[in-house]
PDB file of C-alpha atoms in Angstrom:
ATOM      1  CA  MET I   1       9.649  26.768 -13.892  1.00 51.00           C
ATOM      2  CA  THR I   2      13.260  27.459 -15.417  1.00 53.00           C
ATOM      3  CA  THR I   3      16.515  26.998 -14.727  1.00 54.00           C
ATOM      4  CA  THR I   4      16.892  30.735 -14.768  1.00 62.00           C
ATOM      5  CA  SER I   5      15.041  30.909 -11.313  1.00 76.00           C
ATOM      6  CA  SER I   6      16.359  31.812  -8.214  1.00 95.00           C
ATOM      7  CA  PRO I   7      17.693  28.340  -6.272  1.00 95.00           C
ATOM      8  CA  GLU I   8      14.990  28.838  -3.578  1.00 94.00           C
ATOM      9  CA  VAL I   9      12.547  29.032  -6.054  1.00 96.00           C
ATOM     10  CA  TRP I  10      13.416  26.261  -7.951  1.00 95.00           C
ATOM     11  CA  LEU I  11      13.678  24.476  -4.803  1.00 96.00           C
ATOM     12  CA  ALA I  12       9.994  24.885  -3.532  1.00 96.00           C
ATOM     13  CA  GLY I  13       9.042  24.168  -6.856  1.00 96.00           C
ATOM     14  CA  LEU I  14      10.583  20.600  -6.843  1.00 97.00           C
ATOM     15  CA  ARG I  15       9.262  20.180  -3.341  1.00 98.00           C
ATOM     16  CA  ALA I  16       5.637  21.210  -4.368  1.00 98.00           C
ATOM     17  CA  GLU I  17       6.116  18.684  -7.042  1.00 98.00           C
ATOM     18  CA  LEU I  18       6.877  16.193  -4.473  1.00 98.00           C
ATOM     19  CA  ASP I  19       4.154  16.828  -1.939  1.00 98.00           C
ATOM     20  CA  LEU I  20       1.565  16.065  -4.954  1.00 98.00           C
ATOM     21  CA  ILE I  21       3.716  12.590  -5.818  1.00 98.00           C
ATOM     22  CA  ASP I  22       3.441  12.074  -1.695  1.00 98.00           C
ATOM     23  CA  ALA I  23      -0.197  12.714  -1.743  1.00 98.00           C
ATOM     24  CA  THR I  24      -0.910  10.457  -4.847  1.00 98.00           C
ATOM     25  CA  LEU I  25       1.168   7.842  -3.207  1.00 98.00           C
ATOM     26  CA  LEU I  26      -1.063   7.923   0.089  1.00 98.00           C
ATOM     27  CA  ASP I  27      -4.267   7.923  -2.324  1.00 98.00           C
ATOM     28  CA  THR I  28      -3.276   4.558  -4.118  1.00 98.00           C
ATOM     29  CA  LEU I  29      -1.970   3.255  -0.597  1.00 98.00           C
ATOM     30  CA  LYS I  30      -5.469   3.675   0.841  1.00 98.00           C
ATOM     31  CA  THR I  31      -7.247   2.537  -2.316  1.00 98.00           C
ATOM     32  CA  ARG I  32      -5.235  -0.609  -2.001  1.00 97.00           C
ATOM     33  CA  ILE I  33      -6.083  -0.989   1.686  1.00 98.00           C
ATOM     34  CA  ASP I  34      -9.493  -0.718   0.377  1.00 98.00           C
ATOM     35  CA  VAL I  35      -9.723  -3.175  -2.027  1.00 98.00           C
ATOM     36  CA  CYS I  36      -7.932  -5.350   0.541  1.00 97.00           C
ATOM     37  CA  VAL I  37     -10.959  -4.821   2.807  1.00 97.00           C
ATOM     38  CA  ARG I  38     -13.158  -6.287  -0.085  1.00 98.00           C
ATOM     39  CA  ILE I  39     -10.923  -9.075  -0.539  1.00 97.00           C
ATOM     40  CA  ALA I  40     -10.830 -10.009   3.470  1.00 97.00           C
ATOM     41  CA  GLU I  41     -14.859  -9.791   3.395  1.00 97.00           C
ATOM     42  CA  HIS I  42     -14.825 -12.075   0.328  1.00 97.00           C
ATOM     43  CA  LYS I  43     -12.587 -14.777   2.455  1.00 95.00           C
ATOM     44  CA  ARG I  44     -14.748 -14.610   5.281  1.00 96.00           C
ATOM     45  CA  GLU I  45     -17.702 -14.966   3.371  1.00 96.00           C
ATOM     46  CA  HIS I  46     -16.201 -18.086   1.739  1.00 95.00           C
ATOM     47  CA  GLY I  47     -13.818 -19.306   4.322  1.00 93.00           C
ATOM     48  CA  VAL I  48     -10.935 -18.848   2.464  1.00 94.00           C
ATOM     49  CA  PRO I  49      -7.655 -18.392   4.964  1.00 93.00           C
ATOM     50  CA  MET I  50      -6.179 -14.726   5.231  1.00 92.00           C
ATOM     51  CA  MET I  51      -2.751 -15.900   4.569  1.00 91.00           C
ATOM     52  CA  GLN I  52      -1.746 -16.775   0.646  1.00 90.00           C
ATOM     53  CA  PRO I  53       1.837 -17.111   0.514  1.00 91.00           C
ATOM     54  CA  HIS I  54       1.595 -17.776  -3.096  1.00 93.00           C
ATOM     55  CA  ARG I  55       0.079 -14.406  -3.562  1.00 92.00           C
ATOM     56  CA  ILE I  56       2.381 -12.708  -1.554  1.00 93.00           C
ATOM     57  CA  GLY I  57       5.295 -14.178  -3.865  1.00 92.00           C
ATOM     58  CA  ILE I  58       3.546 -12.719  -6.769  1.00 95.00           C
ATOM     59  CA  VAL I  59       3.253  -9.448  -5.424  1.00 94.00           C
ATOM     60  CA  GLN I  60       6.969  -9.176  -4.387  1.00 93.00           C
ATOM     61  CA  GLU I  61       8.371 -11.071  -7.585  1.00 94.00           C
ATOM     62  CA  ARG I  62       6.344  -8.039  -9.540  1.00 95.00           C
ATOM     63  CA  ALA I  63       7.916  -5.513  -7.339  1.00 95.00           C
ATOM     64  CA  ALA I  64      11.025  -7.196  -8.321  1.00 94.00           C
ATOM     65  CA  ARG I  65      10.859  -7.068 -11.994  1.00 96.00           C
ATOM     66  CA  TYR I  66       9.619  -3.130 -11.631  1.00 96.00           C
ATOM     67  CA  GLY I  67      12.735  -2.554  -9.818  1.00 97.00           C
ATOM     68  CA  ALA I  68      15.034  -4.120 -12.251  1.00 97.00           C
ATOM     69  CA  GLU I  69      13.497  -2.485 -15.267  1.00 98.00           C
ATOM     70  CA  HIS I  70      12.986   1.001 -13.529  1.00 98.00           C
ATOM     71  CA  GLY I  71      16.703   1.111 -11.671  1.00 98.00           C
ATOM     72  CA  VAL I  72      14.632   1.079  -8.490  1.00 98.00           C
ATOM     73  CA  ASP I  73      16.840  -0.355  -5.769  1.00 97.00           C
ATOM     74  CA  GLY I  74      15.206  -4.108  -5.192  1.00 94.00           C
ATOM     75  CA  THR I  75      16.318  -4.413  -1.535  1.00 94.00           C
ATOM     76  CA  PHE I  76      14.112  -0.941  -0.731  1.00 97.00           C
ATOM     77  CA  LEU I  77      11.369  -2.290  -3.070  1.00 96.00           C
ATOM     78  CA  ARG I  78      10.985  -5.443  -1.003  1.00 94.00           C
ATOM     79  CA  ARG I  79      11.167  -3.404   2.553  1.00 96.00           C
ATOM     80  CA  LEU I  80       8.413  -1.119   1.608  1.00 97.00           C
ATOM     81  CA  TYR I  81       6.521  -4.000   0.093  1.00 95.00           C
ATOM     82  CA  ASP I  82       6.927  -6.077   3.271  1.00 95.00           C
ATOM     83  CA  LEU I  83       5.394  -3.327   5.243  1.00 97.00           C
ATOM     84  CA  ILE I  84       2.471  -2.995   2.842  1.00 97.00           C
ATOM     85  CA  ILE I  85       1.874  -6.794   2.862  1.00 95.00           C
ATOM     86  CA  GLU I  86       2.414  -6.557   6.818  1.00 96.00           C
ATOM     87  CA  GLU I  87      -0.685  -3.825   7.191  1.00 97.00           C
ATOM     88  CA  THR I  88      -3.055  -5.511   4.889  1.00 96.00           C
ATOM     89  CA  CYS I  89      -2.442  -8.707   6.617  1.00 95.00           C
ATOM     90  CA  ARG I  90      -3.451  -6.825   9.661  1.00 97.00           C
ATOM     91  CA  VAL I  91      -6.319  -5.481   8.148  1.00 97.00           C
ATOM     92  CA  GLU I  92      -7.686  -8.457   6.406  1.00 96.00           C
ATOM     93  CA  ASP I  93      -7.137 -10.170  10.177  1.00 96.00           C
ATOM     94  CA  LEU I  94      -9.819  -7.568  11.509  1.00 96.00           C
ATOM     95  CA  VAL I  95     -12.292  -7.587   8.739  1.00 97.00           C
ATOM     96  CA  ILE I  96     -12.189 -11.673   9.121  1.00 95.00           C
ATOM     97  CA  ASP I  97     -12.138 -12.423  12.558  1.00 94.00           C
ATOM     98  CA  ALA I  98     -14.674  -9.666  13.291  1.00 92.00           C
ATOM     99  CA  PRO I  99     -17.817 -11.113  15.261  1.00 86.00           C
ATOM    100  CA  ASP I 100     -20.264  -9.438  12.811  1.00 69.00           C
ATOM    101  CA  ALA I 101     -20.586  -7.117  10.292  1.00 56.00           C
ATOM    102  CA  ASP I 102     -21.665  -4.210  12.477  1.00 54.00           C
ATOM    103  CA  ASP I 103     -19.424  -4.704  15.018  1.00 51.00           C
ATOM    104  CA  ARG I 104     -16.363  -4.674  12.884  1.00 51.00           C
ATOM    105  CA  GLN I 105     -13.350  -2.075  14.069  1.00 54.00           C
ATOM    106  CA  PRO I 106     -11.828   0.857  12.130  1.00 55.00           C
ATOM    107  CA  VAL I 107      -9.389  -0.953   9.882  1.00 59.00           C
ATOM    108  CA  THR I 108      -7.398   2.423   9.720  1.00 59.00           C
ATOM    109  CA  ASP I 109      -5.777   4.350  12.973  1.00 58.00           C
ATOM    110  CA  ASN I 110      -6.852   7.953  12.473  1.00 51.00           C
ATOM    111  CA  ALA I 111      -5.049   9.191  15.483  1.00 49.00           C
ATOM    112  CA  SER I 112      -3.485  12.517  14.910  1.00 42.00           C
TER     113      SER I 112
END
């Protein structure tokens, strides 16, 4: 798309681009949660505690470095990762605490 298009067409194109990025972001978050489920299954099978504070620190530090290197606000990234980590801990708890593999609850809320 060129800048000679009408402002409305240009904006629509940018919004379509943003929609694709959002879809990728959501798919990536889902993939991350899926991996966390596999991690929780491993922790459950081997008696590893759900909470791994050192791992949270590693993830937060990596996000902070990324922000510094790419001009993304560090406070924003910390808040974002706080939410992501909170959700993955919730999911891991569901998996680890489930009485039996066949009785496990869905880890996502599919209510619309």
